[in-house]
XYZ file of C-alpha atoms in Angstrom:
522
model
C 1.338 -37.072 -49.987
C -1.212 -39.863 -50.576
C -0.829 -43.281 -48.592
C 0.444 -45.840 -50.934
C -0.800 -49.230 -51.239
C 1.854 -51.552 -50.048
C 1.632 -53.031 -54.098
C 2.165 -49.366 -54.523
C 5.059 -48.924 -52.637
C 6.558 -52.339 -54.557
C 6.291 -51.418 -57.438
C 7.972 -48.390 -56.883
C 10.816 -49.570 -55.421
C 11.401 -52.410 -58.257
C 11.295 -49.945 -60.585
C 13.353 -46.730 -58.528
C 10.384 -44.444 -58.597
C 10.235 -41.871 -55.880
C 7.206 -42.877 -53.696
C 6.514 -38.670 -53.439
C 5.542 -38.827 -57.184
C 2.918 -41.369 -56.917
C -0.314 -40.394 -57.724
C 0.933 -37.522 -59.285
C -0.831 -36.533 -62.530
C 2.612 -37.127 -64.374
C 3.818 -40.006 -64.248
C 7.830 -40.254 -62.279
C 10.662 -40.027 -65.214
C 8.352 -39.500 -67.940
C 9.312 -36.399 -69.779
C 6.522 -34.394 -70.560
C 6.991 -31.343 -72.978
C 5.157 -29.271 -70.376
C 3.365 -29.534 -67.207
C -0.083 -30.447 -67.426
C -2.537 -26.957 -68.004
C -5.636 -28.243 -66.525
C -3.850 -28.133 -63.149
C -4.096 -23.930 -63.764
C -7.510 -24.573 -65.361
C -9.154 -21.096 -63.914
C -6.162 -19.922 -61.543
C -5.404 -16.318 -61.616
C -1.880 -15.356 -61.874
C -1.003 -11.326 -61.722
C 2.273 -10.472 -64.561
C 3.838 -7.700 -65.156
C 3.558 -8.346 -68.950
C -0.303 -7.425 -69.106
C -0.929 -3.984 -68.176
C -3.046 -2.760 -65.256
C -6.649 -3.117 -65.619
C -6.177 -5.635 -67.678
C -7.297 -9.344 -67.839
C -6.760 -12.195 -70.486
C -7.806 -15.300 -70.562
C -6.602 -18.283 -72.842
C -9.333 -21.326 -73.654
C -8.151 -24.505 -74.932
C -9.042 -28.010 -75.358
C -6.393 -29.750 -73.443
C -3.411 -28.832 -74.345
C -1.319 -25.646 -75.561
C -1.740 -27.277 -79.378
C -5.403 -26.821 -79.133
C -6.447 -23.760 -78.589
C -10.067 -22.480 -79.130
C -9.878 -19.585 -80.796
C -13.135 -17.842 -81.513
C -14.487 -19.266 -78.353
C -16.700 -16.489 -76.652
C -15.579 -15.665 -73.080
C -18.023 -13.920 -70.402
C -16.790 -12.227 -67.091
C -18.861 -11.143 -64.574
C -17.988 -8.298 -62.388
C -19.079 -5.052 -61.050
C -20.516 -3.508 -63.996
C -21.983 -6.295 -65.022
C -21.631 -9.386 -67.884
C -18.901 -8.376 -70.455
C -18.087 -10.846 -73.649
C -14.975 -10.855 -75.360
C -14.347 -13.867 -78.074
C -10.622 -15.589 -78.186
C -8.610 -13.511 -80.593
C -5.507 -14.662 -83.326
C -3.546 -13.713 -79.575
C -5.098 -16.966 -78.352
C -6.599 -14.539 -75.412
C -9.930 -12.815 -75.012
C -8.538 -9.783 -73.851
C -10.749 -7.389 -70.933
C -9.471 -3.909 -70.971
C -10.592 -0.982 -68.166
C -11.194 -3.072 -65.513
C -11.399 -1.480 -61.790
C -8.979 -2.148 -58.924
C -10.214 -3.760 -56.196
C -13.529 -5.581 -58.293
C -14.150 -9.233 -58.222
C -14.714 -10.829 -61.304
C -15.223 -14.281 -62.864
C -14.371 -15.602 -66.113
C -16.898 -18.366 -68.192
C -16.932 -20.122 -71.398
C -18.970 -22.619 -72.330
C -17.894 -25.468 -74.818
C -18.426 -28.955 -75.518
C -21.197 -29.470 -73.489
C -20.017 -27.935 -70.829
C -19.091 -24.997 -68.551
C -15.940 -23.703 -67.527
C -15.698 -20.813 -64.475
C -12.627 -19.030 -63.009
C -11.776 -18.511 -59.491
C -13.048 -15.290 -58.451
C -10.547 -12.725 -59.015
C -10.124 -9.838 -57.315
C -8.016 -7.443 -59.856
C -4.824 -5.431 -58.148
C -4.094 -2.476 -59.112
C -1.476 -3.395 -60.682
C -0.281 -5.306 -62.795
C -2.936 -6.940 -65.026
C -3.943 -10.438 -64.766
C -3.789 -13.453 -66.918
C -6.013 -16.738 -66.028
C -6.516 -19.835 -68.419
C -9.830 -21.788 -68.751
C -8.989 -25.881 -70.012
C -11.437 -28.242 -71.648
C -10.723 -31.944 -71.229
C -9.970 -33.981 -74.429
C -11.425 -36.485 -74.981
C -10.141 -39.717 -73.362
C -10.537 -41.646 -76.807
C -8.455 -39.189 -78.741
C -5.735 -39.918 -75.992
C -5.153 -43.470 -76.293
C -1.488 -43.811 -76.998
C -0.473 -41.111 -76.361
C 3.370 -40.640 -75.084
C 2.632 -39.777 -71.494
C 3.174 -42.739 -69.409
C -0.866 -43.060 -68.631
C -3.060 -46.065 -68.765
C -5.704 -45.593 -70.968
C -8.693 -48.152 -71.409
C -9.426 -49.656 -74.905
C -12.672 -51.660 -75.681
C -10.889 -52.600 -79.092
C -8.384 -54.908 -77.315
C -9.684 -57.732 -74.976
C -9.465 -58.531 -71.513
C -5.807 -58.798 -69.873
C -4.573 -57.534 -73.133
C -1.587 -54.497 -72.827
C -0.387 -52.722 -75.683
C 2.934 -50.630 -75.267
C 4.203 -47.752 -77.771
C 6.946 -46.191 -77.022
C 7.999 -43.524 -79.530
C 11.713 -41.394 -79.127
C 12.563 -37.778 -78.606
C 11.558 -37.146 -82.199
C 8.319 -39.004 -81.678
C 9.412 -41.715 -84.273
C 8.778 -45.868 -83.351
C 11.728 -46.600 -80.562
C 12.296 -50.225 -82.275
C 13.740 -53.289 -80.401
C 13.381 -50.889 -77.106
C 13.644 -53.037 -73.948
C 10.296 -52.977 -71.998
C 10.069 -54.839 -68.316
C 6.171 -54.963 -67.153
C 6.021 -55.663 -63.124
C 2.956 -57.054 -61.528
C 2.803 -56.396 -57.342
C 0.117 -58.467 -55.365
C -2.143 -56.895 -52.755
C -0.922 -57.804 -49.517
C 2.706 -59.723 -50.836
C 6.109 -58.748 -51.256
C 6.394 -60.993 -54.527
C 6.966 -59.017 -57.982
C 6.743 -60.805 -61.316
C 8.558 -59.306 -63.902
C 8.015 -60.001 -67.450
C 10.312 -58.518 -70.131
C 10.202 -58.148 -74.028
C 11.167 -56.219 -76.832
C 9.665 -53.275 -79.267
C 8.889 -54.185 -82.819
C 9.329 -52.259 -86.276
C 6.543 -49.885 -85.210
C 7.843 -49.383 -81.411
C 4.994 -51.879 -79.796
C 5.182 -54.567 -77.837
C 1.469 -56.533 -76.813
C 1.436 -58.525 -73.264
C -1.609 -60.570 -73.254
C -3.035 -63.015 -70.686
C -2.714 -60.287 -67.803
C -4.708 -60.255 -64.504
C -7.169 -57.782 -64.684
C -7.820 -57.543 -60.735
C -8.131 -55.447 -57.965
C -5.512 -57.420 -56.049
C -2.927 -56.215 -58.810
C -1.320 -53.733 -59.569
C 1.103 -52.978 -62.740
C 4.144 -50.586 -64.125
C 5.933 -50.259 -66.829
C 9.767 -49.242 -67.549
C 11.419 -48.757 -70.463
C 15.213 -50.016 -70.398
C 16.853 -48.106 -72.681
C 20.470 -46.787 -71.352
C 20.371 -42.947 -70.695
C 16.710 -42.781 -71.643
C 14.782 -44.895 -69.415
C 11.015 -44.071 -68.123
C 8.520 -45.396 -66.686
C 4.726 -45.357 -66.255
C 2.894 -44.555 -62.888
C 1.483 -47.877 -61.588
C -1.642 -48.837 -62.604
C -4.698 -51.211 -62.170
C -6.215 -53.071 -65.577
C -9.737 -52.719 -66.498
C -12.089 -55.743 -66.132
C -14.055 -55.319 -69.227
C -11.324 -54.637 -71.785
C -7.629 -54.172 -72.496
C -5.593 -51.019 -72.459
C -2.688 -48.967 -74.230
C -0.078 -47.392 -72.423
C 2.354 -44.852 -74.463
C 5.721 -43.588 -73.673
C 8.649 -41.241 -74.440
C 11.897 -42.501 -74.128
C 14.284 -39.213 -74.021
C 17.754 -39.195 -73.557
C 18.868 -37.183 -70.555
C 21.479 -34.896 -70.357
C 22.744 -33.525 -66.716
C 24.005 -30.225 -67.383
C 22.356 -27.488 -65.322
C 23.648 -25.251 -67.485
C 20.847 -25.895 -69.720
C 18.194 -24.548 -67.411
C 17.085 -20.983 -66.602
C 14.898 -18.773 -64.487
C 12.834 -16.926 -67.692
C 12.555 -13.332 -68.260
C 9.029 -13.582 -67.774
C 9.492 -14.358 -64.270
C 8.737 -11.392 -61.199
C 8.280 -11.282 -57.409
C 5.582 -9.271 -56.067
C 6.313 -7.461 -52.541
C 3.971 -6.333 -50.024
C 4.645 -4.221 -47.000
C 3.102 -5.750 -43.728
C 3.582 -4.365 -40.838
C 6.867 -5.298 -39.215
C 7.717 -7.897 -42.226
C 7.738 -7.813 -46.515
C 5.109 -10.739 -47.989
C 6.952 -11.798 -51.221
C 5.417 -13.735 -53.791
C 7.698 -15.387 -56.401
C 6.404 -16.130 -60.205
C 9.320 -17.914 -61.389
C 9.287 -19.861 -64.721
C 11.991 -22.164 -65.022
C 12.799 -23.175 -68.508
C 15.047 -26.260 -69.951
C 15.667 -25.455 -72.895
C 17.223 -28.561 -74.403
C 15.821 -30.970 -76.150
C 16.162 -33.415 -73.514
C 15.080 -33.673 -70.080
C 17.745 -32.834 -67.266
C 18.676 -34.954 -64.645
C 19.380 -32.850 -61.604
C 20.913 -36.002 -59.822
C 19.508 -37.817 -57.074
C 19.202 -34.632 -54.417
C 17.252 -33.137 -57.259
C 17.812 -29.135 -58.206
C 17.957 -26.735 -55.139
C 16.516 -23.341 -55.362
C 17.205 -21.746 -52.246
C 15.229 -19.082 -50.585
C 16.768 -15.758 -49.919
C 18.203 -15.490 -46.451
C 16.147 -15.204 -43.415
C 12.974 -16.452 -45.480
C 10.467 -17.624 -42.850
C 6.537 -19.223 -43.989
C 7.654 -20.440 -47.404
C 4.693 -22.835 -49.079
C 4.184 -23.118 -52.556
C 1.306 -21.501 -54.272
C -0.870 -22.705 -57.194
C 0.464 -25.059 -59.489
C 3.754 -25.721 -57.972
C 1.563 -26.964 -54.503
C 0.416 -29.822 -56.498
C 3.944 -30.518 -58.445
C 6.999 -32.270 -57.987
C 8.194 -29.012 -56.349
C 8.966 -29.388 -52.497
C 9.822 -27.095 -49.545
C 13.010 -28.650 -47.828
C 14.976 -27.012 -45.850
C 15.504 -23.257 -47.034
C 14.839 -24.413 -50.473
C 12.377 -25.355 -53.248
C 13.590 -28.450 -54.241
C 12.450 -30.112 -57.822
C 12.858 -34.394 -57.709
C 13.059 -36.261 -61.136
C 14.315 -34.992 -64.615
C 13.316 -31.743 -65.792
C 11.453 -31.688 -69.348
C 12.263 -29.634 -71.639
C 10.301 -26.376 -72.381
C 8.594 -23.986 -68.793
C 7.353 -25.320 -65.807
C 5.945 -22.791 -63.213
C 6.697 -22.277 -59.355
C 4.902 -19.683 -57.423
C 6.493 -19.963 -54.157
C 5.261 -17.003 -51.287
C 7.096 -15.953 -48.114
C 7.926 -13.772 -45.212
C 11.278 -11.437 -44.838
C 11.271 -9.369 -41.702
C 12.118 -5.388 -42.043
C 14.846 -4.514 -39.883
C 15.423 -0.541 -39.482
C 12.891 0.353 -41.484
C 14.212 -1.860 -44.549
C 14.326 -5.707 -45.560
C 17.546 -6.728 -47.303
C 16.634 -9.354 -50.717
C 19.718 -11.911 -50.691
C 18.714 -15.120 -53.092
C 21.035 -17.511 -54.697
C 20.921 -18.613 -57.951
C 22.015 -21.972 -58.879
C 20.613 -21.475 -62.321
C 20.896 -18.482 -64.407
C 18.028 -15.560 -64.098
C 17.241 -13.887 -67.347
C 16.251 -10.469 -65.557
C 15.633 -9.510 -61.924
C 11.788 -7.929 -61.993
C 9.803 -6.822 -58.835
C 6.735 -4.774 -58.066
C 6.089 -3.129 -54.864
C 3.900 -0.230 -53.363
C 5.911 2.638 -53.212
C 6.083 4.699 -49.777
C 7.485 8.129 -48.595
C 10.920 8.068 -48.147
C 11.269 4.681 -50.119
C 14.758 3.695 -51.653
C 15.632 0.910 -53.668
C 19.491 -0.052 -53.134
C 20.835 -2.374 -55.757
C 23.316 -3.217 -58.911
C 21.919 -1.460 -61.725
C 18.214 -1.278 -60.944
C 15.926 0.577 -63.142
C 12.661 1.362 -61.572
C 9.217 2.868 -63.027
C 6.806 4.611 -61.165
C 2.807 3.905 -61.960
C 0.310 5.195 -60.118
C -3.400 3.746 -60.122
C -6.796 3.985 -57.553
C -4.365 6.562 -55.441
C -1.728 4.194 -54.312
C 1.782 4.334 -56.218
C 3.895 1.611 -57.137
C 7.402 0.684 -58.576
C 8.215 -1.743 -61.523
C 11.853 -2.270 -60.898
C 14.519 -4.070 -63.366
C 17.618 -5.408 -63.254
C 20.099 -7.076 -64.789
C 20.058 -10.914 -65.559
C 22.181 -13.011 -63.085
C 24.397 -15.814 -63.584
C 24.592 -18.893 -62.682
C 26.122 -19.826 -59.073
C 25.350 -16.006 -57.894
C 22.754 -13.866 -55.819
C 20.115 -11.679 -56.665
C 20.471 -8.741 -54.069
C 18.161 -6.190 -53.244
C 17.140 -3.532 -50.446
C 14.319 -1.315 -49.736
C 14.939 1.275 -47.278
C 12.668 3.976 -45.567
C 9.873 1.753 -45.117
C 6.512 2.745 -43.268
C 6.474 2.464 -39.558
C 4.728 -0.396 -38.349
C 1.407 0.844 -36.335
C -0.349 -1.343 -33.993
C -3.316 -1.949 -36.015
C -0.808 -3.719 -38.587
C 0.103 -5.495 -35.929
C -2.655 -6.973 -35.376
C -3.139 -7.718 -39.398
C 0.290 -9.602 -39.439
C -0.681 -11.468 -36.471
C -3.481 -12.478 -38.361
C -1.808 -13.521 -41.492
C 1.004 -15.261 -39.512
C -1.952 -18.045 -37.701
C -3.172 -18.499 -41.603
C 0.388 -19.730 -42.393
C 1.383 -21.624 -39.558
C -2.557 -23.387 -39.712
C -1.322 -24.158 -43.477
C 2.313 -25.233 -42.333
C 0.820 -27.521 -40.170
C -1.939 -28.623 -42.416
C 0.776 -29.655 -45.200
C 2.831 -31.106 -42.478
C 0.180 -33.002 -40.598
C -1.819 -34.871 -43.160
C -3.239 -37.969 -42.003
C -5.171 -40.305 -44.045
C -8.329 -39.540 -45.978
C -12.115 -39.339 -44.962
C -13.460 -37.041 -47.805
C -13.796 -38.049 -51.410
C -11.717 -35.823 -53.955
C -14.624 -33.749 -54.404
C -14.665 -32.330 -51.266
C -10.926 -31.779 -50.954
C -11.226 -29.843 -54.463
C -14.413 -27.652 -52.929
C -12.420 -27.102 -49.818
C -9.485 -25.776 -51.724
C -11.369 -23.839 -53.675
C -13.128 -21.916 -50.526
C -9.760 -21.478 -49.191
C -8.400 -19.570 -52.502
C -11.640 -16.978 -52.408
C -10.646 -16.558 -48.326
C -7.509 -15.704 -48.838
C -8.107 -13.519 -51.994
C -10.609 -11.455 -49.907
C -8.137 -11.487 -46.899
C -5.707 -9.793 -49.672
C -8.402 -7.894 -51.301
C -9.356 -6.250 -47.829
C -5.716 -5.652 -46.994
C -5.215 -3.715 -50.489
C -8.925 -1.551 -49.833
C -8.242 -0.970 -46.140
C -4.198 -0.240 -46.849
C -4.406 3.273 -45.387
C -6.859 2.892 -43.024
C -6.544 3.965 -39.233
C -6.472 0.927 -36.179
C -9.601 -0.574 -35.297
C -10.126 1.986 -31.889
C -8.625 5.350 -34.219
C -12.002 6.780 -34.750
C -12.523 6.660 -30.254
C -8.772 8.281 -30.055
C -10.127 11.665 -29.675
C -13.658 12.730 -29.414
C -13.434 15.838 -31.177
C -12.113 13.709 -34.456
C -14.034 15.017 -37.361
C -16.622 12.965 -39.479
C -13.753 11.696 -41.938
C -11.710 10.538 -38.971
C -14.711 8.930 -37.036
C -15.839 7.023 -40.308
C -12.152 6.526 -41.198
C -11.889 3.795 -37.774
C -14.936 2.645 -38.460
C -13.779 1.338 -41.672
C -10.812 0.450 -39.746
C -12.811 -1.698 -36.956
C -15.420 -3.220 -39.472
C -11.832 -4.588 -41.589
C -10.796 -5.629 -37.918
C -13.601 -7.818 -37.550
C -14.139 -9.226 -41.314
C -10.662 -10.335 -40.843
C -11.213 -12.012 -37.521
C -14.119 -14.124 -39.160
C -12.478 -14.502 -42.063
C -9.108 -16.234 -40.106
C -12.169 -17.763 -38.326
C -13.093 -19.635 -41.489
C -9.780 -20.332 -42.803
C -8.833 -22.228 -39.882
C -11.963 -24.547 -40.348
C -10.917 -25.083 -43.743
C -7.363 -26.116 -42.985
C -9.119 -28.319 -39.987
C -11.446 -30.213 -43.083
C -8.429 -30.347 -45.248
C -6.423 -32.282 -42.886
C -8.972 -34.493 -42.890
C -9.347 -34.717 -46.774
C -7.879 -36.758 -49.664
């Protein structure tokens, strides 16, 4: 979380923001129809939806509404450049891909060029990524999302409010309070007035300082919102829109969607389980969870639980056995990818996961393994094989509301001690991240480091997974000096073995560097 400015901080607790959501691309209480898609601008994100081999990739120009269809797409991989062009699907769609190959998506637009994070394709399921082009700022003035936005058609210390209703028509004679906090003071001035027949309201004769900082709230009972705080430009005024919702706070309006699927790997002496939920409100309101927020607790003896992707940057925390959302929940999807540990136990690892909120369908893919069993309430499962390795696609049923989601695979692999050594390895990458997120202290590096850092740590882990998914059947590290009459295949079989061994030991190497600079970053 980002050190607040003691005006910060003020302003935040005149106007009963949370002081986690601060600095957070969406501003605290204002209802967004959907999370923001530039924050998955280029993130890779397996589903079960797009078949193996697969990958598709969505360009648009800031928001869902705008997509660029027609756009031409490269991706670079193995075999070379392929070009696909955005289809009536919204997607350019690449077909025959091969498991295992890194690959990189491009488009170029509007001056501009947009790249991917390298992705390394499983072999199953398919992959879908998404590739945003900023708006432009101009175009955005006004705009209903609690953001400051400069206007050089207003003058200095001049602040135009709009604040528009759930139907986006003018919210007239809408109570606005504007707060002003002073660098290095406790004092707030408040200044309040009233909405007019077209839902704005003009304060003029603001300080346009560095020594202030502003935020807006908008009073209405059962609908209130506010803007993140904000600084005025010196050189002209600004416009700052908002969307006052009413909020309803029955749960019973959310749900875990049907496109939603954990992915389960095998590792040694414990299951790595990635969860792709999307929750979905699907009223027309936002939902107040109350002031605890909404609880999403992990399935029993969960251990190494961090979020992944966009929910790392969200309102989505890790607090105690639980993903825990804080502030009303727009209406329409918001994604969590949250990844953990379960340990096997007798050759098995039993799934127990509450469910405060409904879950359309219980869907999992794992590797399947001689001797593997699935236990469960009316589980379907389909077998696919691809590159030699064979997996399940399991169903279930959907699960209500204030239930469990329960699961066990039995007749797992025995752990050998070269696996050992692998889950050693991947449990110092978590704890260096647990303690990373943990540990923060303030910042020394600019926001384009932090972003480069991140990035390097995505393409270390991916290749840490990629190796793990090549190498899956390999022998330990010393297999190939076991027995010296071991045949070619068997002597080049530990060499592969020791050669992972090592990779991995640099690559852990690295990582832990990385967490060590992000610590230190914005």
């Amino acid at each position: 979380m980002r050190r607040l400015h003691p005006w910060g901080a003020a302003l935040a607790a005149l106007l009963c923001l949370p002081l986690t959501a601060l600095g957070q691309p969406g501003p605290p209480g204002q209802p967004p129809m959907m999370i923001d898609p530039s924050r998955m601008s280029g993130i890779p994100r397996p589903d079960p939806e797009v078949p193996a081999g697969t990958l598709t990739v969505r360009v648009i120009q800031g928001d869902f509404a705008h997509p660029l269809v027609g756009q031409e797409v490269e991706l670079e991989g193995p075999a070379g450049t392929l070009k696909q062009k955005v289809g009536e699907t919204q997607r350019a769609v690449f077909t025959g891909l091969q498991a295992g190959g890194t690959y990189v998506a491009r488009a170029t637009a509007f001056g501009s060029t947009l790249s991917s994070q390298p992705v390394t394709m499983p072999p199953a399921p398919g992959v879908k990524l998404m590739l945003v082009f900023p708006r432009d700022e101009k175009e955005l003035i006004g705009e209903p999302d609690g953001k400051m936005r400069s206007d050089e058609r207003l003058p200095v210390g001049t602040l135009e409010v709009r604040v528009v209703d759930e139907n986006d028509k003018p919210a007239v004679k809408a109570p606005v309070l504007l707060a002003r906090a002073t660098r290095g003071t406790d004092k707030i001035d408040q200044q309040q007035r009233e909405t007019d027949a077209k839902g704005t309201v003009r304060f003029t004769g603001l300080v346009s300082s560095a020594e202030a900082a502003w935020a807006l709230k908008v009073l209405k009972k059962d609908a209130e919102v506010a803007s993140l705080p904000f600084q005025l430009p010196t050189d002209h005024g600004a416009v700052v829109g908002l969307r006052s919702i009413p909020v309803t706070r029955d749960l019973r309006q959310l749900r875990v969607s049907e496109r939603s699927h954990f992915i389960i790997e095998i590792r040694d002496d414990r299951a790595q389980i990635v969860e792709n939920l999307i929750l979905e409100n699907g009223a027309t309101s936002p939902v107040d969870p109350g002031p605890n927020g909404l609880r999403l607790p992990l399935p029993a003896g969960a251990t190494g639980a961090d979020l992944l992707g966009e929910g790392g940057g969200s309102s989505f925390q890790i607090q105690g056995g639980a993903v825990v959302y804080k502030g009303r929940i727009p209406p329409g999807p918001m994604e969590l990818r949250v990844g953990f540990f379960l340990p096997i136990e007798d050759s098995a690892i039993t799934f127990r996961q509450p469910t405060p909120v409904s879950f359309d369908q219980l869907a999992f893919i794992t590797e399947r393994f001689e001797g593997m069993e699935v236990e469960g309430n009316r589980l379907d499962k389909e077998e696919r094989t691809l590159g030699g390795r064979n997996f399940w696609v399991v169903r279930g049923p959907a699960t209500a509301a204030g239930s469990e989601i329960y699961f066990r695979l039995t007749g797992l692999p025995h752990a050998s001690p070269f696996w050992r050594y692998v889950a050693a390895g991947v449990a110092s990458v978590i704890l260096l991240w647990a303690v990373a997120l943990g540990l923060r202290r303030p910042a020394r590096a600019g926001r384009r480091e932090r972003a480069q850092l991140e990035e390097r740590r995505t393409r270390l882990l991916d290749e840490v997974a990629a190796l793990d998914a090549e190498f899956g059947g390999a022998a330990p590290p010393d297999a190939g000096k076991a027995n010296g009459k071991a045949s070619g295949a068997a002597a080049h079989k530990g060499r592969e073995a020791g050669k992972l061994g090592r990779r991995r030991e640099q690559l852990l190497s690295e990582l832990e560097q990385v967490y060590r600079d992000l610590d230190q970053a914005v």
